[in-house]
Coordinates of C-alpha atoms in Angstrom, one line a residue:
M1 CA -6.1 10.9 19.0
K2 CA -6.9 12.3 15.6
I3 CA -5.6 10.1 12.7
L4 CA -5.4 11.8 9.2
I5 CA -5.2 9.1 6.1
A6 CA -4.2 11.2 3.1
G7 CA -5.1 9.4 0.0
G8 CA -7.5 7.2 2.3
A9 CA -10.3 6.6 -0.2
G10 CA -8.5 3.6 -1.8
F11 CA -7.5 0.1 -1.1
I12 CA -5.2 0.5 1.8
G13 CA -7.0 3.5 3.4
I14 CA -10.5 1.8 3.3
N15 CA -9.1 -1.3 5.1
L16 CA -7.0 0.8 7.6
T17 CA -10.1 3.0 8.4
A18 CA -12.1 0.0 8.8
H19 CA -9.5 -1.6 11.2
L20 CA -9.0 1.4 13.1
L21 CA -12.6 2.3 13.8
H22 CA -13.2 -1.3 14.9
N23 CA -10.3 -1.7 17.3
Y24 CA -9.8 2.0 18.5
P25 CA -13.3 3.6 18.8
K26 CA -12.1 6.5 20.9
D27 CA -9.9 7.6 18.1
A28 CA -11.1 10.1 15.3
V29 CA -10.2 9.1 11.7
Y30 CA -10.3 11.5 9.0
I31 CA -9.7 10.6 5.2
L32 CA -8.6 13.3 2.8
D33 CA -9.1 12.3 -0.9
S34 CA -11.2 12.6 -3.9
L35 CA -13.9 10.1 -4.0
R36 CA -13.8 7.4 -6.6
P37 CA -17.2 5.4 -7.4
E38 CA -16.1 2.1 -6.3
F39 CA -15.3 3.4 -2.6
K40 CA -18.4 5.3 -2.1
Q41 CA -20.3 2.5 -0.3
P42 CA -17.9 1.9 2.4
I43 CA -17.1 5.7 2.8
D44 CA -20.9 6.1 3.3
K45 CA -21.0 3.3 5.8
Y46 CA -18.3 4.8 8.0
S47 CA -19.6 8.1 7.5
E48 CA -22.6 6.9 9.9
R49 CA -20.1 6.9 12.8
N50 CA -19.4 10.0 14.8
N51 CA -15.7 9.4 14.8
F52 CA -15.2 9.4 11.3
S53 CA -14.8 12.3 8.7
F54 CA -14.3 12.3 5.0
V55 CA -12.7 15.3 3.7
E56 CA -13.2 15.4 0.0
G57 CA -10.4 17.2 -1.9
D58 CA -7.3 16.7 -4.1
V59 CA -4.3 15.8 -1.8
A60 CA -2.0 17.0 -4.5
D61 CA -3.5 20.6 -4.0
K62 CA -1.4 22.7 -1.6
E63 CA -4.4 24.8 -0.3
V64 CA -6.6 21.7 0.2
V65 CA -3.8 20.1 2.2
K66 CA -3.1 23.3 4.2
N67 CA -6.7 24.0 5.1
A68 CA -7.3 20.3 6.2
L69 CA -4.4 20.2 8.4
S70 CA -5.2 23.6 10.0
E71 CA -8.7 22.3 10.7
I72 CA -8.0 18.7 11.9
I73 CA -4.8 19.4 13.8
P74 CA -3.9 15.8 13.5
D75 CA -1.9 13.7 15.8
V76 CA -0.8 11.2 13.2
I77 CA -0.7 11.5 9.4
I78 CA -0.5 8.5 7.1
N79 CA 0.2 9.2 3.6
A80 CA -1.4 6.3 1.7
V81 CA -1.5 7.9 -1.7
N82 CA -1.8 5.0 -4.1
T83 CA 0.9 5.1 -6.8
H84 CA -0.7 2.4 -8.7
N85 CA -4.0 4.7 -9.3
H86 CA -3.7 5.8 -13.0
N87 CA -4.9 9.4 -12.0
N88 CA -1.8 9.9 -9.8
T89 CA 1.0 11.6 -11.9
P90 CA 4.7 11.7 -10.8
E91 CA 4.2 15.3 -9.7
A92 CA 1.0 14.4 -7.8
I93 CA 2.8 11.5 -6.0
Y94 CA 5.8 13.8 -4.9
L95 CA 3.8 17.0 -4.1
T96 CA 1.3 15.4 -2.0
N97 CA 4.0 14.2 0.5
Y98 CA 5.8 17.6 0.1
Y99 CA 2.7 19.6 0.8
L100 CA 1.6 17.5 3.9
L101 CA 5.3 17.8 5.4
E102 CA 5.5 21.3 4.6
A103 CA 1.9 22.0 6.3
V104 CA 3.1 20.3 9.5
R105 CA 6.3 22.3 9.6
E106 CA 4.6 25.7 8.8
Q107 CA 1.8 25.1 11.1
Q108 CA 4.0 23.7 13.8
I109 CA 1.7 20.9 14.3
R110 CA 3.0 18.6 17.2
L111 CA 2.7 15.2 15.4
H112 CA 2.9 11.8 17.1
R113 CA 4.1 10.3 13.8
Y114 CA 4.2 10.8 10.1
I115 CA 4.0 7.7 8.1
L116 CA 4.7 7.3 4.4
L117 CA 3.7 4.3 2.7
S118 CA 6.3 3.6 0.2
D119 CA 6.9 0.6 -2.0
D120 CA 9.3 -2.3 -2.7
E121 CA 9.4 -1.2 -6.3
V122 CA 11.8 1.8 -5.3
Y123 CA 14.7 -0.8 -5.2
G124 CA 14.2 -2.0 -8.7
D125 CA 14.9 -5.6 -9.6
T126 CA 16.4 -7.8 -6.8
I127 CA 18.2 -10.2 -9.4
T128 CA 20.9 -9.1 -11.5
V129 CA 21.3 -9.7 -15.1
E130 CA 23.8 -12.2 -14.2
G131 CA 21.1 -14.1 -12.1
N132 CA 22.3 -13.1 -8.8
V133 CA 19.7 -12.9 -6.1
H134 CA 19.6 -10.2 -3.4
D135 CA 16.9 -9.3 -0.9
A136 CA 16.6 -5.6 -0.9
Q137 CA 17.9 -4.0 2.3
E138 CA 16.9 -0.6 3.4
N139 CA 20.2 0.9 2.8
D140 CA 20.5 -0.2 -0.8
R141 CA 20.6 2.1 -3.6
L142 CA 17.2 2.9 -4.9
N143 CA 16.7 2.1 -8.5
P144 CA 13.1 2.9 -9.6
T145 CA 12.0 1.7 -13.0
N146 CA 9.1 4.1 -13.9
P147 CA 8.3 7.6 -13.3
E148 CA 5.7 7.1 -10.8
I149 CA 7.9 5.1 -8.6
A150 CA 10.7 7.6 -9.2
A151 CA 8.6 10.2 -7.7
L152 CA 7.8 7.9 -4.8
A153 CA 11.5 7.2 -4.1
G154 CA 11.8 11.1 -4.0
A155 CA 9.1 11.4 -1.5
D156 CA 10.6 8.4 0.4
L157 CA 14.0 10.2 0.8
L158 CA 12.3 13.6 1.2
T159 CA 10.4 12.2 4.4
T160 CA 13.4 11.3 6.3
T161 CA 14.9 14.8 5.7
Y162 CA 12.2 16.4 7.7
F163 CA 13.1 14.2 10.7
L164 CA 16.6 15.0 10.2
K165 CA 16.2 18.7 9.8
Y166 CA 13.0 19.6 11.6
K167 CA 12.6 16.6 13.9
I168 CA 9.1 15.7 12.7
P169 CA 8.8 12.0 13.8
T170 CA 8.7 10.4 10.5
V171 CA 8.6 6.7 9.4
V172 CA 8.8 5.4 5.8
L173 CA 7.5 1.8 5.3
R174 CA 8.5 0.1 2.0
T175 CA 5.8 -2.4 1.5
A176 CA 5.8 -5.8 -0.3
N177 CA 3.0 -6.4 -2.7
I178 CA -0.2 -5.7 -0.6
F179 CA -3.3 -7.8 -1.4
G180 CA -6.7 -8.3 0.2
D181 CA -10.3 -6.7 0.0
Y182 CA -11.2 -3.6 -2.1
Q183 CA -8.0 -3.7 -4.1
N184 CA -8.6 -2.5 -7.7
T185 CA -8.8 -5.3 -10.3
T186 CA -6.2 -3.6 -12.4
R187 CA -3.8 -4.9 -9.9
L188 CA -2.1 -8.2 -10.5
L189 CA -3.6 -10.6 -7.8
P190 CA -7.1 -9.3 -8.1
N191 CA -6.8 -9.3 -12.0
L192 CA -5.8 -12.8 -11.6
I193 CA -8.6 -13.8 -9.3
T194 CA -11.5 -12.1 -11.3
H195 CA -10.3 -13.5 -14.5
A196 CA -10.4 -17.1 -13.0
I197 CA -13.9 -16.4 -11.4
N198 CA -15.2 -15.5 -14.7
N199 CA -13.7 -18.4 -16.4
E200 CA -11.5 -15.9 -18.6
D201 CA -8.1 -16.6 -20.1
I202 CA -5.3 -15.6 -17.7
P203 CA -2.5 -14.0 -19.5
I204 CA 0.9 -14.9 -18.0
Y205 CA 3.8 -12.8 -19.4
G206 CA 6.9 -14.4 -20.1
D207 CA 7.6 -17.7 -18.3
G208 CA 5.7 -16.7 -15.2
K209 CA 8.8 -16.9 -13.0
H210 CA 8.5 -13.2 -12.0
T211 CA 8.7 -13.4 -8.2
R212 CA 6.7 -11.4 -5.6
D213 CA 6.2 -11.3 -1.8
W214 CA 2.7 -11.1 -1.0
L215 CA 1.4 -9.4 2.4
H216 CA -2.0 -9.3 3.3
I217 CA -3.7 -6.1 4.0
S218 CA -4.9 -7.0 7.6
D219 CA -1.1 -7.7 8.5
L220 CA -0.1 -4.2 7.3
C221 CA -3.1 -2.7 9.3
E222 CA -1.9 -4.6 12.5
L223 CA 1.5 -3.1 12.0
L224 CA 0.2 0.5 11.2
S225 CA -2.1 0.3 14.3
K226 CA 1.1 -0.4 16.5
I227 CA 3.0 2.5 15.0
V228 CA 0.2 4.7 15.4
Q229 CA -0.7 3.7 19.0
E230 CA 2.6 3.1 20.5
D231 CA 5.4 5.6 21.5
L232 CA 8.4 3.9 19.8
P233 CA 10.8 6.8 19.7
Q234 CA 13.6 4.6 18.2
I235 CA 11.8 4.4 14.9
N236 CA 11.6 8.1 14.3
G237 CA 13.5 9.1 11.1
E238 CA 13.8 5.4 10.3
T239 CA 12.8 3.3 7.1
F240 CA 11.6 -0.3 7.2
N241 CA 10.8 -3.0 4.8
I242 CA 7.5 -4.6 5.4
A243 CA 7.0 -8.0 3.9
T244 CA 6.7 -11.7 4.7
G245 CA 10.3 -12.7 3.6
L246 CA 8.2 -15.5 1.5
A247 CA 8.4 -15.4 -2.3
H248 CA 6.1 -16.9 -5.0
T249 CA 6.4 -16.8 -8.7
I250 CA 3.3 -15.4 -10.6
L251 CA 2.7 -18.8 -12.2
E252 CA 2.7 -20.5 -8.9
T253 CA 0.4 -18.0 -7.6
T254 CA -2.0 -18.3 -10.5
E255 CA -2.0 -22.0 -10.2
M256 CA -2.9 -21.7 -6.4
I257 CA -6.0 -19.5 -7.4
L258 CA -7.1 -21.9 -10.0
T259 CA -6.8 -24.7 -7.4
I260 CA -8.7 -23.0 -4.8
L261 CA -11.4 -22.3 -7.3
N262 CA -11.3 -25.7 -8.8
K263 CA -10.7 -24.2 -12.1
P264 CA -8.5 -25.8 -14.9
K265 CA -5.0 -25.0 -15.6
E266 CA -5.9 -24.4 -19.2
L267 CA -7.2 -21.1 -18.4
I268 CA -3.5 -19.9 -18.3
S269 CA -2.2 -18.5 -21.5
F270 CA 1.5 -17.5 -21.9
V271 CA 2.0 -14.2 -23.7
K272 CA 5.2 -12.9 -25.2
D273 CA 6.6 -10.3 -22.6
T274 CA 7.4 -7.4 -24.9
T275 CA 8.1 -4.9 -22.0
P276 CA 9.8 -6.9 -19.2
G277 CA 9.1 -5.5 -15.8
V278 CA 10.9 -6.2 -12.5
Q279 CA 11.7 -10.0 -12.4
R280 CA 12.0 -10.2 -8.7
K281 CA 10.9 -8.2 -5.8
V282 CA 11.8 -9.6 -2.5
L283 CA 12.8 -7.6 0.7
D284 CA 15.0 -8.3 3.7
I285 CA 13.0 -8.1 6.7
E286 CA 15.7 -8.5 9.3
K287 CA 15.3 -4.9 10.7
S288 CA 11.5 -4.8 10.9
S289 CA 11.7 -8.1 12.5
E290 CA 14.1 -6.8 15.1
I291 CA 12.9 -3.3 15.8
L292 CA 9.2 -3.6 14.9
N293 CA 8.8 -7.2 16.0
F294 CA 6.9 -7.6 12.8
T295 CA 6.8 -11.2 11.5
P296 CA 3.6 -11.8 9.7
P297 CA 2.3 -15.4 9.8
N298 CA 3.1 -18.0 7.0
D299 CA -0.6 -18.3 5.8
F300 CA -0.7 -16.9 2.3
N301 CA -2.9 -19.8 1.1
E302 CA -5.5 -19.1 3.7
K303 CA -5.4 -15.4 3.2
L304 CA -5.7 -16.0 -0.7
K305 CA -8.9 -18.2 0.1
Q306 CA -10.3 -15.3 2.0
T307 CA -9.7 -12.8 -0.7
I308 CA -11.0 -14.9 -3.5
E309 CA -14.2 -15.4 -1.4
W310 CA -14.3 -11.7 -0.9
Y311 CA -14.2 -11.1 -4.8
Q312 CA -16.7 -13.9 -5.3
N313 CA -19.2 -12.1 -3.0
H314 CA -18.4 -8.5 -4.3
T315 CA -18.8 -8.6 -8.0
D316 CA -20.4 -5.1 -7.8
F317 CA -17.0 -3.8 -6.6
Y318 CA -14.9 -5.3 -9.2
D319 CA -17.3 -4.5 -12.1
E320 CA -17.0 -0.8 -11.1
S321 CA -13.3 -0.9 -10.4
R322 CA -12.7 -2.6 -14.1
R323 CA -14.2 0.5 -15.7

């Protein structure tokens, strides 16, 4: 099987590549992406294997995408373009997905599966101004709150139409907050971790009661490999929320990090939240639990410890990703 990860030279793609190469050595894994400095080392390491190829190019370039697909003729495409990379414009986020799907259609590639990694932010807030709480379900109205996520919401909906009209076997995964090794330190959890490691003040905006569901990258990789490897015709054209179903406030998460590192709570500094973001991002996971049999373990504290240890041992990575 030939697996193409578009936007794979990033946090999710690097971890997924390692998982696939280790567990499915007979499969060929291709990454199509531009190469950022902090990911050169793992890409170079994988390139020593004869079942891995790195195709350097802009995934938002139509000709690059067409040429890559015609040369590779993949069995599976995973669109892992990172909406939180500051270089990804709304245009690039939407067009990458469109160009990939169009290339599959135009070249009549007989895919086993096309997977779009979407995001829980497409739902907007899961708490109303009146304080009513609602775990977002797959059929809820999308309510993105910034241009990049609005573009992703459009790509999300577009993907399903390619199944409805052209029978391309698509699956959309709307994921909770993913964390783990190789995540850029501009993202919330590694930002908290590296500040604590370096004994730097940790700014908490507002009262710290913003609520998030944290899903470890290893659990996402396990699910993705299942969707890639198994037949599962019942999931074609479907959208799934992928999360743990367990929520933690930012303040609670920060205190857990400080406890693990044996650092004082005084590192926390509360900052006035001048641009309030999404207060609560929590997903209903009944559908993914029933159809995908996906129920990740309740081991956030243990996975958090592992992630902290990784950043302690890889200061070269987070120094590079902070630039």
